[in-house]
Every structure is written in structure tokens, then in C-alpha cells.
Amino acid sequence: MNLSEHYNKLYRDAVTKIAVGKYEIDPLIDDETDKRLGITLVIRPDLATNTQIQEFLAEVKAIEPDQYFYHNSDIHITLMSIISCYVGFDLNDIDVQDYVSLVHEVLARHKGFKIQFKGLTASPSCILIQGFLTETLNQIRDDLRVAFKNPDLQQSIDKRYAIQTAHATIVRFRKPLQNPVALVNLLEKYRDFDFGTFEVKQIELVYNDWYQRERFVKKLHVFPI
């Protein structure tokens, strides 16, 4: 996959829809009865990168204050969704240590790597930071796919789609946009902005809700790499 082309296509399609009011509002983001839960391997950006992201988000808030903005604690890259969030999943359904052991076996074969957050893309329902990854991340994902072919472990890897990017969602639309034209202009301003490059030194296995909100996330294990 050519990541730049992929992000560009997403961006063009999304801003066209946003500008004419064909964006999508997430109906569940404020629903306290939303019980979709799963387990995920995530990567967290460093503080310097998150600080740059929050400065951009402050500008978005000035235009669209009613939307959902990710806190530093919630910003993440999904390395792999092991069990995609669904209603009814409970940690008691699985033996967490089996998952920790399997992931540890895979990550032990790899070293730390870097990710660059450069530029913005979007979907009809959210704003994303473009992440550019090294080949190491895709190798880890491929190794995890092989390892999780173990039929005794519940998993839903690649059931929704085969993950190949390193983006981070930072804004979700939860209310009608007040000024979509100004928002698109701001996205254009930051289209190629360099938010930072950070070294990935650890990967977290977490029990999480759909939005990776800190109050619902339970850290199951941290893997240094």
C-alpha cells in the first residue's frame, strides 16, 4: 500500500462531503449504555508529539467547540485489534495470560522503531493524523496474524479490515458542524504539518471501549521493545 496515496484519497473524499454537509455524526459517542468492548494492541505517541496535536485541536475547538476531541491519554495508533469491540465481551471470557504470552513471543523478535505523524487526513465522521511507519510495524502485524491462527484463542483479527496504516483519530463529529467551510480551510492549513516523529519503545495490550477512552481502558500488559 502507498500510504500517501491512501491518505490523499481519504482526505479528498472526506473534505468534499464535509464541505457540502454530507458528513456523519457518531450516534453512540455520548451513549452511556454503549457496551462495545474488546482487546487491542496500541502505540502511544510521545508528549512532544501530543503537545503539537493539542495545539491543532485548540484551533479546531475555536471553530467547532461541540465536537469530540481526544485527550492525550486517549490518542493512540492501533497496532492490531485482537478482539474487535462488541457488546457482551468480558475479560472473564478469555485467559489474558495466553494472549500476553503469544504477543510477547512475537515482539521479542523485533526492536523499537519510529513513526512520523505528518499531515492530516479525514473520513466523513472524523479527523485523523497521518502516521508513516517503518517496515518493522508491518512485520510485527504479519507475525501476529500468523501467531493468532491458534484456533483455541478468541480473536477477530482483520475481520473488519486488514490494518495497514498508522493513523490516529483525534476528532469525532458528534454534533452538526457550525462552520464546515472554516473547518476544511483549517484542515488545508495543516494538511502537511509535521506533528513529530517518535520512537516506539513499548506497546500496550489494553481492554478497551470503542473510543479508547481512559476511563474505560484497562491496561493488561506493557511490552517493552
mmCIF file of C-alpha atoms in Angstrom:
data_model
loop_
_atom_site.group_PDB
_atom_site.id
_atom_site.type_symbol
_atom_site.label_atom_id
_atom_site.label_comp_id
_atom_site.label_asym_id
_atom_site.label_seq_id
_atom_site.Cartn_x
_atom_site.Cartn_y
_atom_site.Cartn_z
ATOM 1 C CA MET A 1 0.000 0.000 0.000
ATOM 2 C CA ASN A 2 1.192 3.502 -0.854
ATOM 3 C CA LEU A 3 0.289 5.320 2.360
ATOM 4 C CA SER A 4 0.458 8.831 0.897
ATOM 5 C CA GLU A 5 -1.947 7.902 -1.893
ATOM 6 C CA HIS A 6 -4.254 6.149 0.564
ATOM 7 C CA TYR A 7 -4.353 9.135 2.909
ATOM 8 C CA ASN A 8 -4.828 11.534 -0.016
ATOM 9 C CA LYS A 9 -7.826 9.618 -1.316
ATOM 10 C CA LEU A 10 -9.398 9.517 2.151
ATOM 11 C CA TYR A 11 -8.831 13.243 2.528
ATOM 12 C CA ARG A 12 -10.263 14.255 -0.851
ATOM 13 C CA ASP A 13 -13.363 12.117 -0.386
ATOM 14 C CA ALA A 14 -13.937 13.358 3.173
ATOM 15 C CA VAL A 15 -13.470 17.114 2.686
ATOM 16 C CA THR A 16 -15.772 17.029 -0.347
ATOM 17 C CA LYS A 17 -18.510 15.543 1.834
ATOM 18 C CA ILE A 18 -17.801 17.770 4.845
ATOM 19 C CA ALA A 19 -17.943 20.942 2.731
ATOM 20 C CA VAL A 20 -21.442 20.113 1.429
ATOM 21 C CA GLY A 21 -22.839 18.845 4.720
ATOM 22 C CA LYS A 22 -22.629 15.128 3.938
ATOM 23 C CA TYR A 23 -20.523 14.336 6.996
ATOM 24 C CA GLU A 24 -21.547 11.686 9.540
ATOM 25 C CA ILE A 25 -22.314 12.166 13.229
ATOM 26 C CA ASP A 26 -21.427 9.329 15.598
ATOM 27 C CA PRO A 27 -24.682 8.460 17.412
ATOM 28 C CA LEU A 28 -23.015 6.372 20.129
ATOM 29 C CA ILE A 29 -20.179 8.564 21.379
ATOM 30 C CA ASP A 30 -22.327 10.128 24.128
ATOM 31 C CA ASP A 31 -24.357 6.976 24.782
ATOM 32 C CA GLU A 32 -23.568 5.837 28.329
ATOM 33 C CA THR A 33 -25.223 2.478 27.563
ATOM 34 C CA ASP A 34 -22.712 1.696 24.794
ATOM 35 C CA LYS A 35 -21.129 -1.574 25.952
ATOM 36 C CA ARG A 36 -18.882 -2.418 22.997
ATOM 37 C CA LEU A 37 -15.611 -3.749 24.434
ATOM 38 C CA GLY A 38 -12.581 -5.625 23.122
ATOM 39 C CA ILE A 39 -8.811 -6.010 23.446
ATOM 40 C CA THR A 40 -6.263 -4.131 21.368
ATOM 41 C CA LEU A 41 -2.519 -3.638 20.961
ATOM 42 C CA VAL A 42 -1.849 0.105 20.900
ATOM 43 C CA ILE A 43 1.051 2.507 20.450
ATOM 44 C CA ARG A 44 1.096 5.880 22.226
ATOM 45 C CA PRO A 45 2.808 8.980 20.790
ATOM 46 C CA ASP A 46 5.294 10.808 22.983
ATOM 47 C CA LEU A 47 4.470 14.010 24.879
ATOM 48 C CA ALA A 48 6.136 16.349 22.378
ATOM 49 C CA THR A 49 4.020 14.951 19.541
ATOM 50 C CA ASN A 50 0.840 15.057 21.610
ATOM 51 C CA THR A 51 1.550 18.680 22.524
ATOM 52 C CA GLN A 52 1.647 19.604 18.830
ATOM 53 C CA ILE A 53 -1.627 17.730 18.295
ATOM 54 C CA GLN A 54 -3.318 19.585 21.165
ATOM 55 C CA GLU A 55 -2.246 22.938 19.700
ATOM 56 C CA PHE A 56 -4.015 21.990 16.474
ATOM 57 C CA LEU A 57 -7.056 20.775 18.400
ATOM 58 C CA ALA A 58 -7.295 24.148 20.144
ATOM 59 C CA GLU A 59 -7.777 25.721 16.713
ATOM 60 C CA VAL A 60 -10.454 23.188 15.807
ATOM 61 C CA LYS A 61 -12.256 23.870 19.099
ATOM 62 C CA ALA A 62 -12.377 27.574 18.265
ATOM 63 C CA ILE A 63 -14.351 26.712 15.113
ATOM 64 C CA GLU A 64 -16.261 23.594 16.206
ATOM 65 C CA PRO A 65 -16.441 23.507 20.032
ATOM 66 C CA ASP A 66 -19.174 20.854 20.212
ATOM 67 C CA GLN A 67 -17.227 18.005 18.654
ATOM 68 C CA TYR A 68 -15.439 15.148 20.450
ATOM 69 C CA PHE A 69 -11.723 15.801 20.984
ATOM 70 C CA TYR A 70 -9.205 13.177 22.044
ATOM 71 C CA HIS A 71 -7.213 13.810 25.210
ATOM 72 C CA ASN A 72 -3.505 12.967 25.288
ATOM 73 C CA SER A 73 -4.320 9.885 27.369
ATOM 74 C CA ASP A 74 -6.598 8.559 24.605
ATOM 75 C CA ILE A 75 -4.545 9.316 21.470
ATOM 76 C CA HIS A 76 -3.224 6.066 20.041
ATOM 77 C CA ILE A 77 -2.295 4.068 16.982
ATOM 78 C CA THR A 78 -3.935 0.672 16.719
ATOM 79 C CA LEU A 79 -1.158 -1.806 16.109
ATOM 80 C CA MET A 80 -3.682 -4.645 15.985
ATOM 81 C CA SER A 81 -7.253 -5.117 17.118
ATOM 82 C CA ILE A 82 -7.111 -8.598 18.659
ATOM 83 C CA ILE A 83 -10.790 -8.788 19.604
ATOM 84 C CA SER A 84 -12.807 -6.031 17.924
ATOM 85 C CA CYS A 85 -15.214 -4.310 20.281
ATOM 86 C CA TYR A 86 -18.626 -5.924 20.564
ATOM 87 C CA VAL A 87 -21.488 -5.888 23.036
ATOM 88 C CA GLY A 88 -21.159 -8.698 25.546
ATOM 89 C CA PHE A 89 -17.403 -9.237 25.523
ATOM 90 C CA ASP A 90 -15.966 -9.679 29.015
ATOM 91 C CA LEU A 91 -12.372 -10.240 30.136
ATOM 92 C CA ASN A 92 -13.599 -13.267 32.075
ATOM 93 C CA ASP A 93 -14.301 -14.895 28.702
ATOM 94 C CA ILE A 94 -10.585 -15.279 27.987
ATOM 95 C CA ASP A 95 -7.308 -16.141 29.722
ATOM 96 C CA VAL A 96 -5.386 -12.862 29.382
ATOM 97 C CA GLN A 97 -2.066 -14.575 30.088
ATOM 98 C CA ASP A 98 -2.425 -16.702 26.950
ATOM 99 C CA TYR A 99 -2.621 -13.508 24.894
ATOM 100 C CA VAL A 100 0.267 -11.874 26.762
ATOM 101 C CA SER A 101 2.480 -14.915 26.167
ATOM 102 C CA LEU A 102 1.677 -15.068 22.469
ATOM 103 C CA VAL A 103 2.256 -11.348 21.892
ATOM 104 C CA HIS A 104 5.482 -11.446 23.924
ATOM 105 C CA GLU A 105 6.763 -14.283 21.736
ATOM 106 C CA VAL A 106 6.174 -12.179 18.621
ATOM 107 C CA LEU A 107 7.508 -8.863 19.939
ATOM 108 C CA ALA A 108 10.664 -10.482 21.317
ATOM 109 C CA ARG A 109 11.793 -10.910 17.691
ATOM 110 C CA HIS A 110 11.566 -7.178 16.955
ATOM 111 C CA LYS A 111 13.298 -3.976 18.037
ATOM 112 C CA GLY A 112 11.975 -0.450 18.563
ATOM 113 C CA PHE A 113 11.070 1.663 15.545
ATOM 114 C CA LYS A 114 9.933 5.177 14.666
ATOM 115 C CA ILE A 115 6.634 6.619 13.488
ATOM 116 C CA GLN A 116 6.231 10.032 11.902
ATOM 117 C CA PHE A 117 2.993 11.961 12.368
ATOM 118 C CA LYS A 118 2.880 14.233 9.329
ATOM 119 C CA GLY A 119 -0.214 15.896 7.985
ATOM 120 C CA LEU A 120 -3.936 15.371 8.373
ATOM 121 C CA THR A 121 -6.460 13.205 6.642
ATOM 122 C CA ALA A 122 -10.132 12.656 7.397
ATOM 123 C CA SER A 123 -13.174 10.486 6.992
ATOM 124 C CA PRO A 124 -16.793 11.701 6.791
ATOM 125 C CA SER A 125 -17.014 11.275 10.588
ATOM 126 C CA CYS A 126 -13.595 12.189 11.972
ATOM 127 C CA ILE A 127 -10.226 13.909 11.620
ATOM 128 C CA LEU A 128 -7.073 11.797 11.615
ATOM 129 C CA ILE A 129 -3.341 12.361 11.959
ATOM 130 C CA GLN A 130 -1.398 10.667 9.179
ATOM 131 C CA GLY A 131 1.140 8.214 10.559
ATOM 132 C CA PHE A 132 4.002 6.941 8.438
ATOM 133 C CA LEU A 133 5.515 3.683 9.578
ATOM 134 C CA THR A 134 8.648 1.663 9.079
ATOM 135 C CA GLU A 135 8.562 -1.850 7.656
ATOM 136 C CA THR A 136 9.030 -3.165 11.202
ATOM 137 C CA LEU A 137 5.431 -2.346 12.115
ATOM 138 C CA ASN A 138 4.032 -4.309 9.186
ATOM 139 C CA GLN A 139 6.352 -7.214 10.002
ATOM 140 C CA ILE A 140 5.028 -7.251 13.567
ATOM 141 C CA ARG A 141 1.458 -7.241 12.265
ATOM 142 C CA ASP A 142 2.167 -10.097 9.870
ATOM 143 C CA ASP A 143 3.830 -12.115 12.642
ATOM 144 C CA LEU A 144 0.825 -11.513 14.914
ATOM 145 C CA ARG A 145 -1.548 -12.700 12.175
ATOM 146 C CA VAL A 146 0.389 -15.959 11.950
ATOM 147 C CA ALA A 147 0.626 -16.389 15.726
ATOM 148 C CA PHE A 148 -3.101 -15.826 16.267
ATOM 149 C CA LYS A 149 -4.080 -18.571 13.869
ATOM 150 C CA ASN A 150 -4.117 -20.654 17.060
ATOM 151 C CA PRO A 151 -7.736 -21.875 16.994
ATOM 152 C CA ASP A 152 -8.038 -22.006 20.793
ATOM 153 C CA LEU A 153 -7.901 -18.223 21.263
ATOM 154 C CA GLN A 154 -10.853 -15.935 20.600
ATOM 155 C CA GLN A 155 -9.814 -13.287 18.079
ATOM 156 C CA SER A 156 -11.226 -11.234 15.229
ATOM 157 C CA ILE A 157 -8.040 -10.021 13.543
ATOM 158 C CA ASP A 158 -8.704 -8.493 10.099
ATOM 159 C CA LYS A 159 -12.417 -9.322 10.307
ATOM 160 C CA ARG A 160 -13.393 -5.675 9.700
ATOM 161 C CA TYR A 161 -10.387 -4.837 7.505
ATOM 162 C CA ALA A 162 -6.679 -5.675 7.334
ATOM 163 C CA ILE A 163 -4.961 -2.818 9.140
ATOM 164 C CA GLN A 164 -2.069 -1.306 7.182
ATOM 165 C CA THR A 165 -1.823 2.301 8.322
ATOM 166 C CA ALA A 166 -0.535 4.076 11.433
ATOM 167 C CA HIS A 167 -3.096 6.855 11.765
ATOM 168 C CA ALA A 168 -4.515 8.297 14.979
ATOM 169 C CA THR A 169 -8.076 9.590 15.283
ATOM 170 C CA ILE A 170 -8.139 12.937 17.109
ATOM 171 C CA VAL A 171 -11.615 14.414 16.439
ATOM 172 C CA ARG A 172 -15.004 12.736 16.000
ATOM 173 C CA PHE A 173 -18.120 14.537 14.874
ATOM 174 C CA ARG A 174 -20.868 14.250 17.460
ATOM 175 C CA LYS A 175 -22.947 17.370 16.688
ATOM 176 C CA PRO A 176 -23.851 19.221 13.479
ATOM 177 C CA LEU A 177 -20.919 21.309 12.247
ATOM 178 C CA GLN A 178 -21.268 25.058 12.810
ATOM 179 C CA ASN A 179 -18.832 26.139 10.122
ATOM 180 C CA PRO A 180 -17.758 23.313 7.788
ATOM 181 C CA VAL A 181 -16.059 25.690 5.335
ATOM 182 C CA ALA A 182 -13.808 27.134 8.068
ATOM 183 C CA LEU A 183 -13.051 23.602 9.268
ATOM 184 C CA VAL A 184 -11.988 22.477 5.791
ATOM 185 C CA ASN A 185 -9.806 25.591 5.471
ATOM 186 C CA LEU A 186 -8.112 24.711 8.757
ATOM 187 C CA LEU A 187 -7.555 21.137 7.590
ATOM 188 C CA GLU A 188 -5.928 22.532 4.442
ATOM 189 C CA LYS A 189 -3.634 24.680 6.574
ATOM 190 C CA TYR A 190 -2.421 21.609 8.485
ATOM 191 C CA ARG A 191 -2.589 19.200 5.561
ATOM 192 C CA ASP A 192 1.185 18.615 5.550
ATOM 193 C CA PHE A 193 2.088 19.844 9.037
ATOM 194 C CA ASP A 194 4.819 17.841 10.779
ATOM 195 C CA PHE A 195 3.456 16.895 14.214
ATOM 196 C CA GLY A 196 6.615 14.975 15.152
ATOM 197 C CA THR A 197 8.499 11.703 14.905
ATOM 198 C CA PHE A 198 8.682 9.464 17.938
ATOM 199 C CA GLU A 199 10.447 6.269 18.907
ATOM 200 C CA VAL A 200 8.181 3.358 19.751
ATOM 201 C CA LYS A 201 9.719 1.816 22.846
ATOM 202 C CA GLN A 202 6.707 -0.045 24.186
ATOM 203 C CA ILE A 203 3.386 -1.495 23.097
ATOM 204 C CA GLU A 204 0.318 -1.814 25.338
ATOM 205 C CA LEU A 205 -2.246 -4.585 25.416
ATOM 206 C CA VAL A 206 -5.476 -2.993 26.614
ATOM 207 C CA TYR A 207 -9.086 -3.878 27.369
ATOM 208 C CA ASN A 208 -10.952 -1.002 25.794
ATOM 209 C CA ASP A 209 -14.176 0.598 24.671
ATOM 210 C CA TRP A 210 -14.740 1.623 21.036
ATOM 211 C CA TYR A 211 -13.147 5.057 21.534
ATOM 212 C CA GLN A 212 -10.199 4.061 23.745
ATOM 213 C CA ARG A 213 -11.353 6.455 26.488
ATOM 214 C CA GLU A 214 -9.069 6.374 29.511
ATOM 215 C CA ARG A 215 -11.907 5.884 31.998
ATOM 216 C CA PHE A 216 -12.882 2.627 30.272
ATOM 217 C CA VAL A 217 -9.430 1.348 29.301
ATOM 218 C CA LYS A 218 -7.752 -1.279 31.436
ATOM 219 C CA LYS A 219 -4.061 -1.803 30.764
ATOM 220 C CA LEU A 220 -3.450 -5.558 30.651
ATOM 221 C CA HIS A 221 0.276 -5.615 29.843
ATOM 222 C CA VAL A 222 3.077 -3.346 28.619
ATOM 223 C CA PHE A 223 5.646 -4.885 26.265
ATOM 224 C CA PRO A 224 8.999 -3.085 26.015
ATOM 225 C CA ILE A 225 10.614 -3.444 22.578
#
